[in-house]
Coordinates of C-alpha atoms in Angstrom, one line a residue:
X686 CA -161.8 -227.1 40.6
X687 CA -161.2 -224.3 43.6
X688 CA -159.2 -226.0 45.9
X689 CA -160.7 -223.4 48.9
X690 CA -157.3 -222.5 50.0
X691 CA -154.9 -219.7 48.8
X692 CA -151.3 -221.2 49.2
X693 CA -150.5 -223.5 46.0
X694 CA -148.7 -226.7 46.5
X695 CA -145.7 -227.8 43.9
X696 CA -145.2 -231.5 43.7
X697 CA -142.4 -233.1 41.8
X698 CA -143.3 -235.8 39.8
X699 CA -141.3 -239.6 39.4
X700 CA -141.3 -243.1 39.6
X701 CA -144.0 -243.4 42.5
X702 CA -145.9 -240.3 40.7
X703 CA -145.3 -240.6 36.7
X704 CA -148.3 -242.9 36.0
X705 CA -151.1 -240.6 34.3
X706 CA -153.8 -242.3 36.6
X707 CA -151.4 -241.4 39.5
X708 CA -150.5 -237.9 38.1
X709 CA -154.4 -237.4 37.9
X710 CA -154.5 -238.7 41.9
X711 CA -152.4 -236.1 42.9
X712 CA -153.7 -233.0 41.1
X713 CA -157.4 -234.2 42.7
X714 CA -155.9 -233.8 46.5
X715 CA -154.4 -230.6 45.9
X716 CA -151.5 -230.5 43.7
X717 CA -151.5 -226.7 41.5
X718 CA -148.2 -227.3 40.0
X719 CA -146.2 -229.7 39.1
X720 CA -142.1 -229.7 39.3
X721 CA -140.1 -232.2 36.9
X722 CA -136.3 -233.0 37.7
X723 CA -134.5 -232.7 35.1
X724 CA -131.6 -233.9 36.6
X725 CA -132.8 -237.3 36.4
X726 CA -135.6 -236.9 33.9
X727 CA -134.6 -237.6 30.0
X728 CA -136.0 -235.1 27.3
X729 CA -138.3 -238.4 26.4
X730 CA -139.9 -238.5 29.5
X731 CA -140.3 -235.0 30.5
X732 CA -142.4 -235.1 27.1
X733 CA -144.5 -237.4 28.3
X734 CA -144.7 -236.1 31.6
X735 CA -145.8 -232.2 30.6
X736 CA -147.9 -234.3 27.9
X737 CA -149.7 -236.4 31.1
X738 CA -150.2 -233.0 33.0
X739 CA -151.7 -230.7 30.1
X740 CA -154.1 -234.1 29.6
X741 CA -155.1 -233.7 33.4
X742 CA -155.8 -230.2 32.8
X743 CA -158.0 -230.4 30.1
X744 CA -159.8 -232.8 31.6
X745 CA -160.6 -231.3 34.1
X746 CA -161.0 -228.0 32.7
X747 CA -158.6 -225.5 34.7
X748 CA -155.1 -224.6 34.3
X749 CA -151.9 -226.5 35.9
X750 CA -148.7 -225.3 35.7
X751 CA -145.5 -226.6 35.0
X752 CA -142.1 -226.3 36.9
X753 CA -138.9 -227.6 35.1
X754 CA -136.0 -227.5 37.4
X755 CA -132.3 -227.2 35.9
X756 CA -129.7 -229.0 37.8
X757 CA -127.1 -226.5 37.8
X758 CA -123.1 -226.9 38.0
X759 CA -122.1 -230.1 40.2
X760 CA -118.9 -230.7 41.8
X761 CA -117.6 -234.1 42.7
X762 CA -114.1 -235.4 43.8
X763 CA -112.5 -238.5 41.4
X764 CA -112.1 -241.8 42.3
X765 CA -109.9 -244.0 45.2
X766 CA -107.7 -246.4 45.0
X767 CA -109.8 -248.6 47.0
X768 CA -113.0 -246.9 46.5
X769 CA -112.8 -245.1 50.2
X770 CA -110.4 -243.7 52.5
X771 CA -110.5 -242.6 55.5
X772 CA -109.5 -239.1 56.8
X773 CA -109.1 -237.9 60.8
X774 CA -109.5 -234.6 62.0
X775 CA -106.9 -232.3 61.8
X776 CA -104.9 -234.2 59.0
X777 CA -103.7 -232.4 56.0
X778 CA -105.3 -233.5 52.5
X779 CA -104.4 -232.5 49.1
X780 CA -106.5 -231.4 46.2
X781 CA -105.1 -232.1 42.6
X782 CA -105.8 -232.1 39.3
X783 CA -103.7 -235.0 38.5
X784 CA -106.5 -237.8 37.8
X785 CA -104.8 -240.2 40.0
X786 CA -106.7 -242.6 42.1
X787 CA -107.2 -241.0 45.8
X788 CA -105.5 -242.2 49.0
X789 CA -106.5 -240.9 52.6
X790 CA -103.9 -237.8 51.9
X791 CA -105.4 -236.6 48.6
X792 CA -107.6 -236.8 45.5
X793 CA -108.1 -235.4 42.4
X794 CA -110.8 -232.8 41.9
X795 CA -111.4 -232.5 38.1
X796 CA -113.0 -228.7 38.3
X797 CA -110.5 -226.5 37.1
X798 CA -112.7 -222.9 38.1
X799 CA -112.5 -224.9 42.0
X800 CA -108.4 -223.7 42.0
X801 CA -109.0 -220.6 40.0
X802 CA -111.5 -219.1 43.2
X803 CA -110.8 -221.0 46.7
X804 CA -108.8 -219.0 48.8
X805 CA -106.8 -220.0 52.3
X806 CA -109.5 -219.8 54.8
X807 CA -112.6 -221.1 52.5
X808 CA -114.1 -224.3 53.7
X809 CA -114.4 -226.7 51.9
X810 CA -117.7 -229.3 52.6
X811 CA -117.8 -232.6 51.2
X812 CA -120.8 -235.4 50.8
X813 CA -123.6 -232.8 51.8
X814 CA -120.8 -231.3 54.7
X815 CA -120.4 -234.8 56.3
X816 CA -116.7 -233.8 56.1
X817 CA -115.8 -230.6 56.5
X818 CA -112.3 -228.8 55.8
X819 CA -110.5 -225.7 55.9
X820 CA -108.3 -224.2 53.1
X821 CA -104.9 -223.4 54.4
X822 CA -103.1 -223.0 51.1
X823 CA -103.8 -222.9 47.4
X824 CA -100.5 -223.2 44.9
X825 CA -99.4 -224.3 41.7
X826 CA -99.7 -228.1 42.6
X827 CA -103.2 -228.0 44.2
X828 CA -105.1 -226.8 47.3
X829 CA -103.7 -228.0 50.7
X830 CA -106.4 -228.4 53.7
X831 CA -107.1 -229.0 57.2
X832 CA -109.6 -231.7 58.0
X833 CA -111.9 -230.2 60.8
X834 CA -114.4 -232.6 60.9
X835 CA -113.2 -236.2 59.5
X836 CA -114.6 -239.6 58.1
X837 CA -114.9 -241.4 54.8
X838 CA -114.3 -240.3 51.6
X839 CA -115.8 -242.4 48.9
X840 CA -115.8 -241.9 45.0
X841 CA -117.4 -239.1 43.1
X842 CA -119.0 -237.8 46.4
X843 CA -120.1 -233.8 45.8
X844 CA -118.0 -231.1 47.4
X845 CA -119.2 -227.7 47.9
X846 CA -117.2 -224.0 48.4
X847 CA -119.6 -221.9 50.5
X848 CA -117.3 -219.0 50.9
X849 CA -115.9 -219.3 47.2
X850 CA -117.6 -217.2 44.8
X851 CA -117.3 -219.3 41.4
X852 CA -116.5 -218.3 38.0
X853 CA -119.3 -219.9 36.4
X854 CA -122.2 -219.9 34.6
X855 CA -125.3 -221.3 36.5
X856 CA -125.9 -223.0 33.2
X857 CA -124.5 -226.2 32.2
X858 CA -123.7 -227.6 29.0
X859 CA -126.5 -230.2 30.2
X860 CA -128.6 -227.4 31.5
X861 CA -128.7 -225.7 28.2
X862 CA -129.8 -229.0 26.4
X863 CA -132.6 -229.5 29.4
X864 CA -133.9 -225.6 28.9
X865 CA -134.1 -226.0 25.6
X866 CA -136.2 -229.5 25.8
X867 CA -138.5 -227.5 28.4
X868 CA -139.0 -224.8 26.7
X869 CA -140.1 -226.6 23.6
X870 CA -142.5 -229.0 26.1
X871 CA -143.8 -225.8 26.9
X872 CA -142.6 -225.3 30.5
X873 CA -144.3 -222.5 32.5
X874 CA -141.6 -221.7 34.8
X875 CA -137.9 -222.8 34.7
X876 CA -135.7 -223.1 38.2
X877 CA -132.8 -221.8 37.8
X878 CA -130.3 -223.4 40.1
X879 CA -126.7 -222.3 41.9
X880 CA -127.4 -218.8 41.4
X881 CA -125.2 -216.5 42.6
X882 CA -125.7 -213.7 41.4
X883 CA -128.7 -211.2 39.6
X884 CA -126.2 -211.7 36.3
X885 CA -127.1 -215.9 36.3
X886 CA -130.5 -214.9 36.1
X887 CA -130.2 -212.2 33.5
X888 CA -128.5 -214.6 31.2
X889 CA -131.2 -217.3 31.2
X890 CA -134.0 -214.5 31.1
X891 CA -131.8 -213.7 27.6
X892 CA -132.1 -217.6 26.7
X893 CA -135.9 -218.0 27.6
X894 CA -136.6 -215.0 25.8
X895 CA -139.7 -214.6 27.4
X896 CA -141.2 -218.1 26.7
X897 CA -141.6 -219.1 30.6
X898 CA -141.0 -217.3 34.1
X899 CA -137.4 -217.7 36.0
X900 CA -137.6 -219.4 39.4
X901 CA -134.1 -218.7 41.1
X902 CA -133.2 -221.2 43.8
X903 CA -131.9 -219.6 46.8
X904 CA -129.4 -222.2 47.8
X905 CA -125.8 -220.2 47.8
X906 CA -124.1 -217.6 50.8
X907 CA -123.3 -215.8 47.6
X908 CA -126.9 -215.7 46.7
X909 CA -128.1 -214.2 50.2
X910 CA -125.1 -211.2 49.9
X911 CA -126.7 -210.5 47.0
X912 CA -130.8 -211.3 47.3
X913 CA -131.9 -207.4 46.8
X914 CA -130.3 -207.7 43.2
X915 CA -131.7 -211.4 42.9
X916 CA -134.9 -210.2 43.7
X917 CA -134.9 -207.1 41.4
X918 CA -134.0 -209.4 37.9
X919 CA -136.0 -212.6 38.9
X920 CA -139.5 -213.7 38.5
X921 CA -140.3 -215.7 41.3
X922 CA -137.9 -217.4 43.9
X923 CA -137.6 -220.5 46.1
X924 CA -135.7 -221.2 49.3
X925 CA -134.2 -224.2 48.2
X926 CA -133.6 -225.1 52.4
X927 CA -131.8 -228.0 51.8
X928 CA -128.7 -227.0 50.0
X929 CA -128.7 -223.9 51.6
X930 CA -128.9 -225.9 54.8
X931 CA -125.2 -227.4 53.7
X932 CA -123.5 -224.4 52.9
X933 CA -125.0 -222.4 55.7
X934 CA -125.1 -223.3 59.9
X935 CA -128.5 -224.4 59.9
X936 CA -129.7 -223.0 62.6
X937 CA -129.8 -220.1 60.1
X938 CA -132.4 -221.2 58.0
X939 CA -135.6 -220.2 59.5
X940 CA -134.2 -216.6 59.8
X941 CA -133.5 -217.0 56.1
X942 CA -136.7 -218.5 55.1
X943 CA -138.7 -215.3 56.7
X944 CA -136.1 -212.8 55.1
X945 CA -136.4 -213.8 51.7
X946 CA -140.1 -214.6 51.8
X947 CA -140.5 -210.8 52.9
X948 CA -138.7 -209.6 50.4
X949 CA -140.1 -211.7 47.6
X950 CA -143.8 -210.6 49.1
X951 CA -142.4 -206.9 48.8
X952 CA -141.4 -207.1 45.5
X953 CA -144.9 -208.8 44.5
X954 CA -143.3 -212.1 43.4
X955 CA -143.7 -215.6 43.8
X956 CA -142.1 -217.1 46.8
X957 CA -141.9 -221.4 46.8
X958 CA -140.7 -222.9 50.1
X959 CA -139.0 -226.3 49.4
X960 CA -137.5 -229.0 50.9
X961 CA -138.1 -232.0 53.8
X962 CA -141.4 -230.2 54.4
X963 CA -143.4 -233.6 55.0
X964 CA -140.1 -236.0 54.9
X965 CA -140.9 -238.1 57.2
X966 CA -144.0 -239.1 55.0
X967 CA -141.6 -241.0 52.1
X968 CA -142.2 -243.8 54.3
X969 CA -144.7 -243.3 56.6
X970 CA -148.6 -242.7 55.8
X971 CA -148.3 -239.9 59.1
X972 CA -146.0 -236.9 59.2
X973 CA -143.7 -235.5 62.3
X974 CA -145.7 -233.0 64.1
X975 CA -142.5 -230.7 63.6
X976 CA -143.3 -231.0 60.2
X977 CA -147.0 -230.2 60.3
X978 CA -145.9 -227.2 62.7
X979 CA -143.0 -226.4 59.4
X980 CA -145.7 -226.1 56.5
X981 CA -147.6 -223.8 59.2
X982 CA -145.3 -221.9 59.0
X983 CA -144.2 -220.7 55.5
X984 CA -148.2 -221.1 55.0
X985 CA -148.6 -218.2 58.3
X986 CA -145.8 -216.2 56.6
X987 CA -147.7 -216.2 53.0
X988 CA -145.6 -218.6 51.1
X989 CA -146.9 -218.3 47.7
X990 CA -146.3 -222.1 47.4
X991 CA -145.1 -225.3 49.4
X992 CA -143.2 -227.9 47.6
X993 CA -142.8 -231.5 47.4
X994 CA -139.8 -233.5 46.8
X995 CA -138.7 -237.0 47.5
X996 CA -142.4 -237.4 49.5
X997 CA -144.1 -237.4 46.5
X998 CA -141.6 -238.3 43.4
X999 CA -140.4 -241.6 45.4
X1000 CA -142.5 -242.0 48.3
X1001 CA -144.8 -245.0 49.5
X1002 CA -147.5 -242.5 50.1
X1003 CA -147.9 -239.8 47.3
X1004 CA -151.3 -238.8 47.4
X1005 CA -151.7 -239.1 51.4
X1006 CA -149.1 -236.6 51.4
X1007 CA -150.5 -233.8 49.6
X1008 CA -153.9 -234.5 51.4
X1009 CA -151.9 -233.6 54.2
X1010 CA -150.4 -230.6 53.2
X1011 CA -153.5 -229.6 51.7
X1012 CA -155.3 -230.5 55.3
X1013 CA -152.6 -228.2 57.2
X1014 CA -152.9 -225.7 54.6
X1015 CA -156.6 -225.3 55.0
X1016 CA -156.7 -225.3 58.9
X1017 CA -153.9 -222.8 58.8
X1018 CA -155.8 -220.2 56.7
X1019 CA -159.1 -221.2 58.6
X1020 CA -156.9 -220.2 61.6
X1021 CA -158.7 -216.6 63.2
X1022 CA -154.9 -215.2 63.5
X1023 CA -154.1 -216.0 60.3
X1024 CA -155.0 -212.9 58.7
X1025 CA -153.2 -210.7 61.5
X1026 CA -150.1 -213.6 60.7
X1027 CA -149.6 -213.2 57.2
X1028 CA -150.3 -209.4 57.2
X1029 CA -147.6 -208.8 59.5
X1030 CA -145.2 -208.3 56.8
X1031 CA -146.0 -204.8 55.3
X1032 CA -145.6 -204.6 51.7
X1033 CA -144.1 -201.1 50.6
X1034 CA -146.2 -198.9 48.2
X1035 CA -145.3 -199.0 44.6
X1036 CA -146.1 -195.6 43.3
X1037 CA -147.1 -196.4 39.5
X1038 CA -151.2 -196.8 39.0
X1039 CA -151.4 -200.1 38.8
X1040 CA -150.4 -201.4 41.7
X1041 CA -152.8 -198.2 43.1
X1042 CA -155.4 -199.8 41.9
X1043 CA -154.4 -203.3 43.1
X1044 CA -153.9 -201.6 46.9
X1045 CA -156.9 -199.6 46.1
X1046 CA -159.4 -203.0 45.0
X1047 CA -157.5 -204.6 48.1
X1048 CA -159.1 -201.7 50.7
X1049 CA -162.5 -201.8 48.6
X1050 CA -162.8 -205.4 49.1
X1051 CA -162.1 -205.2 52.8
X1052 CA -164.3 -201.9 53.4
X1053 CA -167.3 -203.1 52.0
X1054 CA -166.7 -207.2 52.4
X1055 CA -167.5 -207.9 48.6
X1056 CA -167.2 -211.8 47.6
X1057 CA -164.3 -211.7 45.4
X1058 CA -162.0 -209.7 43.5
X1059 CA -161.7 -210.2 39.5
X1060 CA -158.5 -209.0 37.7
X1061 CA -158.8 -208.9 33.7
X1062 CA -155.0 -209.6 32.9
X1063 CA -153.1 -210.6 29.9
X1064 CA -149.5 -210.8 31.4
X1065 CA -150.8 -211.9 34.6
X1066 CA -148.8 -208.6 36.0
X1067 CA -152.2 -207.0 37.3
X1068 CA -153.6 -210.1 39.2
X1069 CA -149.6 -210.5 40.7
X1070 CA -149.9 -207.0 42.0
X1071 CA -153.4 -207.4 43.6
X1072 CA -152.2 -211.2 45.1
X1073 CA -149.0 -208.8 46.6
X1074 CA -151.8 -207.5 49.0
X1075 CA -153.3 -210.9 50.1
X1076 CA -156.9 -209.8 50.4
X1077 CA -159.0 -212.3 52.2
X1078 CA -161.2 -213.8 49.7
X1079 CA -160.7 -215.4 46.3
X1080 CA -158.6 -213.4 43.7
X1081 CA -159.8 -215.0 40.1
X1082 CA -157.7 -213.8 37.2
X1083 CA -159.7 -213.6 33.7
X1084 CA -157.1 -213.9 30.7
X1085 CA -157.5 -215.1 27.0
X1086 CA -154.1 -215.9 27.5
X1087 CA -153.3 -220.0 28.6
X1088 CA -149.9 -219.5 29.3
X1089 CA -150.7 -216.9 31.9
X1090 CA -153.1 -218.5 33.9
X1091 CA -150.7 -221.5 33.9
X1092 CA -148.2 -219.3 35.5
X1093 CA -150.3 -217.6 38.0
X1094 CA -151.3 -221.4 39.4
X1095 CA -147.9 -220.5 41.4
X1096 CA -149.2 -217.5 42.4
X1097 CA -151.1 -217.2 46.2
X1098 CA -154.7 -216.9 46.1
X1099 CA -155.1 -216.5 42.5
X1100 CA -158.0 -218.6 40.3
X1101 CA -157.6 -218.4 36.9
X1102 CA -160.0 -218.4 34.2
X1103 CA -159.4 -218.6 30.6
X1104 CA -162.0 -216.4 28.5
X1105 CA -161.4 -213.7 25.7
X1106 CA -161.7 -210.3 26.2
X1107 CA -164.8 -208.5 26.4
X1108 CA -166.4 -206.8 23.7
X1109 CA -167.0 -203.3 26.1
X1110 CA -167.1 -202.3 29.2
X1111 CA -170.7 -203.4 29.6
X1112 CA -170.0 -206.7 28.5
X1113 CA -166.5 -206.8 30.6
X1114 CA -168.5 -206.2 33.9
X1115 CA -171.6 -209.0 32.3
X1116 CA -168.4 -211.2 31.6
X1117 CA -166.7 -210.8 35.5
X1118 CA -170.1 -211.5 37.2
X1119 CA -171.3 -214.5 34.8
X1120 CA -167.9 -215.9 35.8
X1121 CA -167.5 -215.3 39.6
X1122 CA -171.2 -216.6 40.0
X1123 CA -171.3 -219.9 37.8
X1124 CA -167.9 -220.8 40.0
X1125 CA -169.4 -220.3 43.1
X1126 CA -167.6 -217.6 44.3
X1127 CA -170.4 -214.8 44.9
X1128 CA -174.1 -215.2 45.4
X1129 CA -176.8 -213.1 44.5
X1130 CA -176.6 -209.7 46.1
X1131 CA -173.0 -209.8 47.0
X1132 CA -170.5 -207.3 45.1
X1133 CA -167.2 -208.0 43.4
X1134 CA -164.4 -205.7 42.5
X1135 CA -163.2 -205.7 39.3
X1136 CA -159.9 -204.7 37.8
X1137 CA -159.3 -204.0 34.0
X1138 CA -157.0 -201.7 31.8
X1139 CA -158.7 -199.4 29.1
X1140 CA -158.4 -199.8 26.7
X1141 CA -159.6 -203.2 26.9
X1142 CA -157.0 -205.9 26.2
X1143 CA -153.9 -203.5 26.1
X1144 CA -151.5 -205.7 28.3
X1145 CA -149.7 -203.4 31.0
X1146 CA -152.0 -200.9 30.9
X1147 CA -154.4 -201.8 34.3
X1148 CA -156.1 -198.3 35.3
X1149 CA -159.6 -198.5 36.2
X1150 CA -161.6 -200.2 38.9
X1151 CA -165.1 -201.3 39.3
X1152 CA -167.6 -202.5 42.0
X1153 CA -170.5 -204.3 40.9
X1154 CA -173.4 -206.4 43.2
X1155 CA -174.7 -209.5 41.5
X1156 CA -178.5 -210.4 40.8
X1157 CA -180.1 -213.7 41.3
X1158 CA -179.1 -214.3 37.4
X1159 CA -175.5 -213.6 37.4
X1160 CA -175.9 -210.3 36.2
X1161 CA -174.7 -207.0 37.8
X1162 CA -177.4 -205.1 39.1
X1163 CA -179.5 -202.9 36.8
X1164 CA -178.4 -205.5 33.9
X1165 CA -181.4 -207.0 32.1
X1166 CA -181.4 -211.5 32.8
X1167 CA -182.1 -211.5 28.9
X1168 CA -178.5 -211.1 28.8
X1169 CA -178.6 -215.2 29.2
X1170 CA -179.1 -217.1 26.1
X1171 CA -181.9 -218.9 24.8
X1172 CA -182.4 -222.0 27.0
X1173 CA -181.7 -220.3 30.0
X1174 CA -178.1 -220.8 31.3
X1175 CA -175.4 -218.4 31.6
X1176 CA -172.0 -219.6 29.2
X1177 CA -169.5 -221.6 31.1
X1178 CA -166.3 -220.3 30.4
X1179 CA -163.2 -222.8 29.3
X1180 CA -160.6 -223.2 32.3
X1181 CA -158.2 -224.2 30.6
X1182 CA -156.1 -224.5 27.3
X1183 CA -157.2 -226.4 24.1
X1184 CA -156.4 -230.2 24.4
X1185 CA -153.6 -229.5 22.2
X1186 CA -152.1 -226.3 23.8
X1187 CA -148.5 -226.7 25.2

């Protein structure tokens, strides 16, 4: 199914979006990829909810992908005496680890790594930095702060430390017992969450072992001091805009957003924007035009993907929303500065050949204005590299590989299709044109440029380009048409994984 647009939408799945008939709904208007919570999805249902998607994929013959997002390390204050208390603005409060009910001049805080790292002068944000304090002493009976901006304290409400750089995993016991459930389930990619440094991600690279792609969320201060690292050891990253919004002033956010969408474009890796992109649209069947003009933008800037949250896991309008963002998506890329837009950003040159080749098919294609450019890829690594350039037309990624193509539905611009590898170079240049012409993407006399390594179905090794210029059967010019089979039509290749394939 080519959805006609390069940008891929994420959207998380729930109780307005679990029903297989619904999940179906929402993959029809637009949806590439689908995220499940795990923080409030049991192993039981995640099974039945990567079950639903791989259904809708073979269905419908194409490949979906499947995002299982960790829920980190959370931190919430203990209980009160009478379930609340009040606190005024420039107060003293008290941290403990006592366990005692809370009054309105302290609580207990029942995370020991909290009063191994705060330090006088941290602040100290609590119920999503409704309240906000300042540390002004940390001894042997607790942390003492200031209250700087006061109001009600209720129980178990979440604290944050964006100045306190943790001692922690980003892996909870939980988190282990969720990455193992998802990487059974067969989970394509894996967001990691409160990373703060390139060492969280190295560890759960060590867990995954290879079995599924690492999305780091970018939702920590610590995380920005230390995004070139990030970048380096990750796979692909999203700007998780709404916890970062928190622990950061927000008016720093958009900066943020363009910084490490740059720098994830540089590095050739997938970029996700997340969070209150359409929010308005939980409850209303019409978004915010501030909204419309927000998914414009990461889509302008060459997001790899946009994400969905609470709009389509709990909201009243599920499908209308990804219409939408579909809708905006397409106008945006039909927009005649959008190419000057998204090409702003100049990627650096990687001198190894492969990503040559994927500069050099980019400049072939826009030389000569050839239909579509076809990467044979077994990793996914080479049609990555040629998506870093974001060429103007379709990118379609040939692997024999399910896995990979359901990875690359994250990726911009890419179209996968799952077929083996060809039998020779002949056949692999037969094989790219069959392909690219049965899906619509080139017509008779219009060329392609096709990417391979050699020799043929060696992963890693990409190193030789080819232009070719289709006939009115499919075929690359000079080919004979009795290439096609007895009853006269050209071999369909599968777009997707056996029924069966998790």
């Amino acid at each position: 199914m080519r959805r006609h647009r390069r940008v891929k939408i994420v959207a998380t799945l729930g109780p307005a979006s679990s029903a297989p008939g619904m999940l179906e709904k929402l993959f029809i208007a637009g949806a590439d990829v689908f995220r499940v919570n795990m923080s409030h999805t049991s192993a039981e249902s995640a099974h039945t909810l990567v079950r639903s998607v791989r259904d809708v994929a073979a269905k419908h013959r194409c490949s979906i992908g499947v995002l299982c997002d960790l829920q980190g390390p959370k931190f919430r204050l203990g209980e009160f005496v009478d379930g609340r208390a009040l606190v005024q603005p420039g107060e003293i409060f008290r941290f403990d680890q006592s366990g005692a009910p809370g009054t309105s001049q302290r609580v207990s805080l029942p995370h020991a790594a909290i009063f191994e790292a705060v330090e006088p002068g941290h602040t100290l944000l609590i119920d999503d930095g409704k309240l906000r304090m300042r540390v002004i002493e940390v001894n042997g009976s607790g942390v003492v702060a200031e209250v700087v901006t006061g109001g009600i304290l209720s129980n178990r409400k979440g604290i944050s430390m964006p100045d306190t750089l943790l001692p922690i995993s980003s892996l909870t016991e939980k988190d282990r017992i969720d990455l193992d459930t998802s990487l059974k389930l067969g989970a394509d990619w894996i967001a990691l969450s409160f990373v703060q440094r390139a060492e969280d991600i190295i560890e759960a690279k060590k867990i995954i072992d290879g079995r599924a792609a690492v999305l780091a969320k970018i939702e920590k201060p610590s995380a920005i001091d230390e995004i070139d690292d990030i970048i380096a050891a990750g796979d692909g990253f999203m700007v998780a805009r709404g916890d970062l919004g928190v622990e950061l002033p927000v008016e720093r956010v958009p900066g943020l957003q363009k910084q490490i969408t740059r720098k994830a474009r540089s590095a050739g890796k997938p970029i996700v924007v997340a969070t209150q992109m359409l929010e308005s649209m939980t409850t209303s069947p019409m978004p915010t035009r501030a909204e419309v003009s927000d998914v414009a933008t990461a889509v302008f800037d060459g997001a790899d993907a946009i994400m969905l949250s609470g709009e389509s896991a709990v909201g009243q309008y599920p499908v209308e929303t990804i219409e939408m963002m579909n809708r905006i998506a397409r106008s945006v890329e039909a927009d005649p500065s959008y190419d000057a837009y998204v090409h702003a950003i100049e990627v650096p040159k990687i001198p190894t050949g492969a990503d040559a080749i994927a500069a050099a098919a980019h400049a072939i294609s826009s030389t000569l204005k050839v239909a579509a450019i076809l990467c044979y890829t077994a990793t996914g690594s080479t049609a990555l590299r040629v998506a870093r350039e974001r060429p103007n037309l379709p990118v379609i990624g040939l692997t024999p590989i399910a896995r990979t193509a359901q990875r690359l539905s994250l990726v911009w611009g890419i179209e996968t299709v799952l077929t083996s590898d060809p039998d020779d170079l002949a056949h692999m240049v037969r094989k790219a044109t069959t392909i690219a012409y049965e899906g619509g993407f080139v017509k008779p006399g219009e060329g392609v440029v096709i990417t391979c390594g050699v020799p043929l179905g060696s992963p890693g090794a990409t190193n030789m380009i080819r232009l070719a210029f289709v006939d009115e059967h499919g075929l690359p010019d000079g080919h004979s048409p009795d290439y096609i089979p007895t009853g006269g039509k050209v071999p369909v290749e599968r777009r997707t994984a056996p029924k069966n394939a998790e």
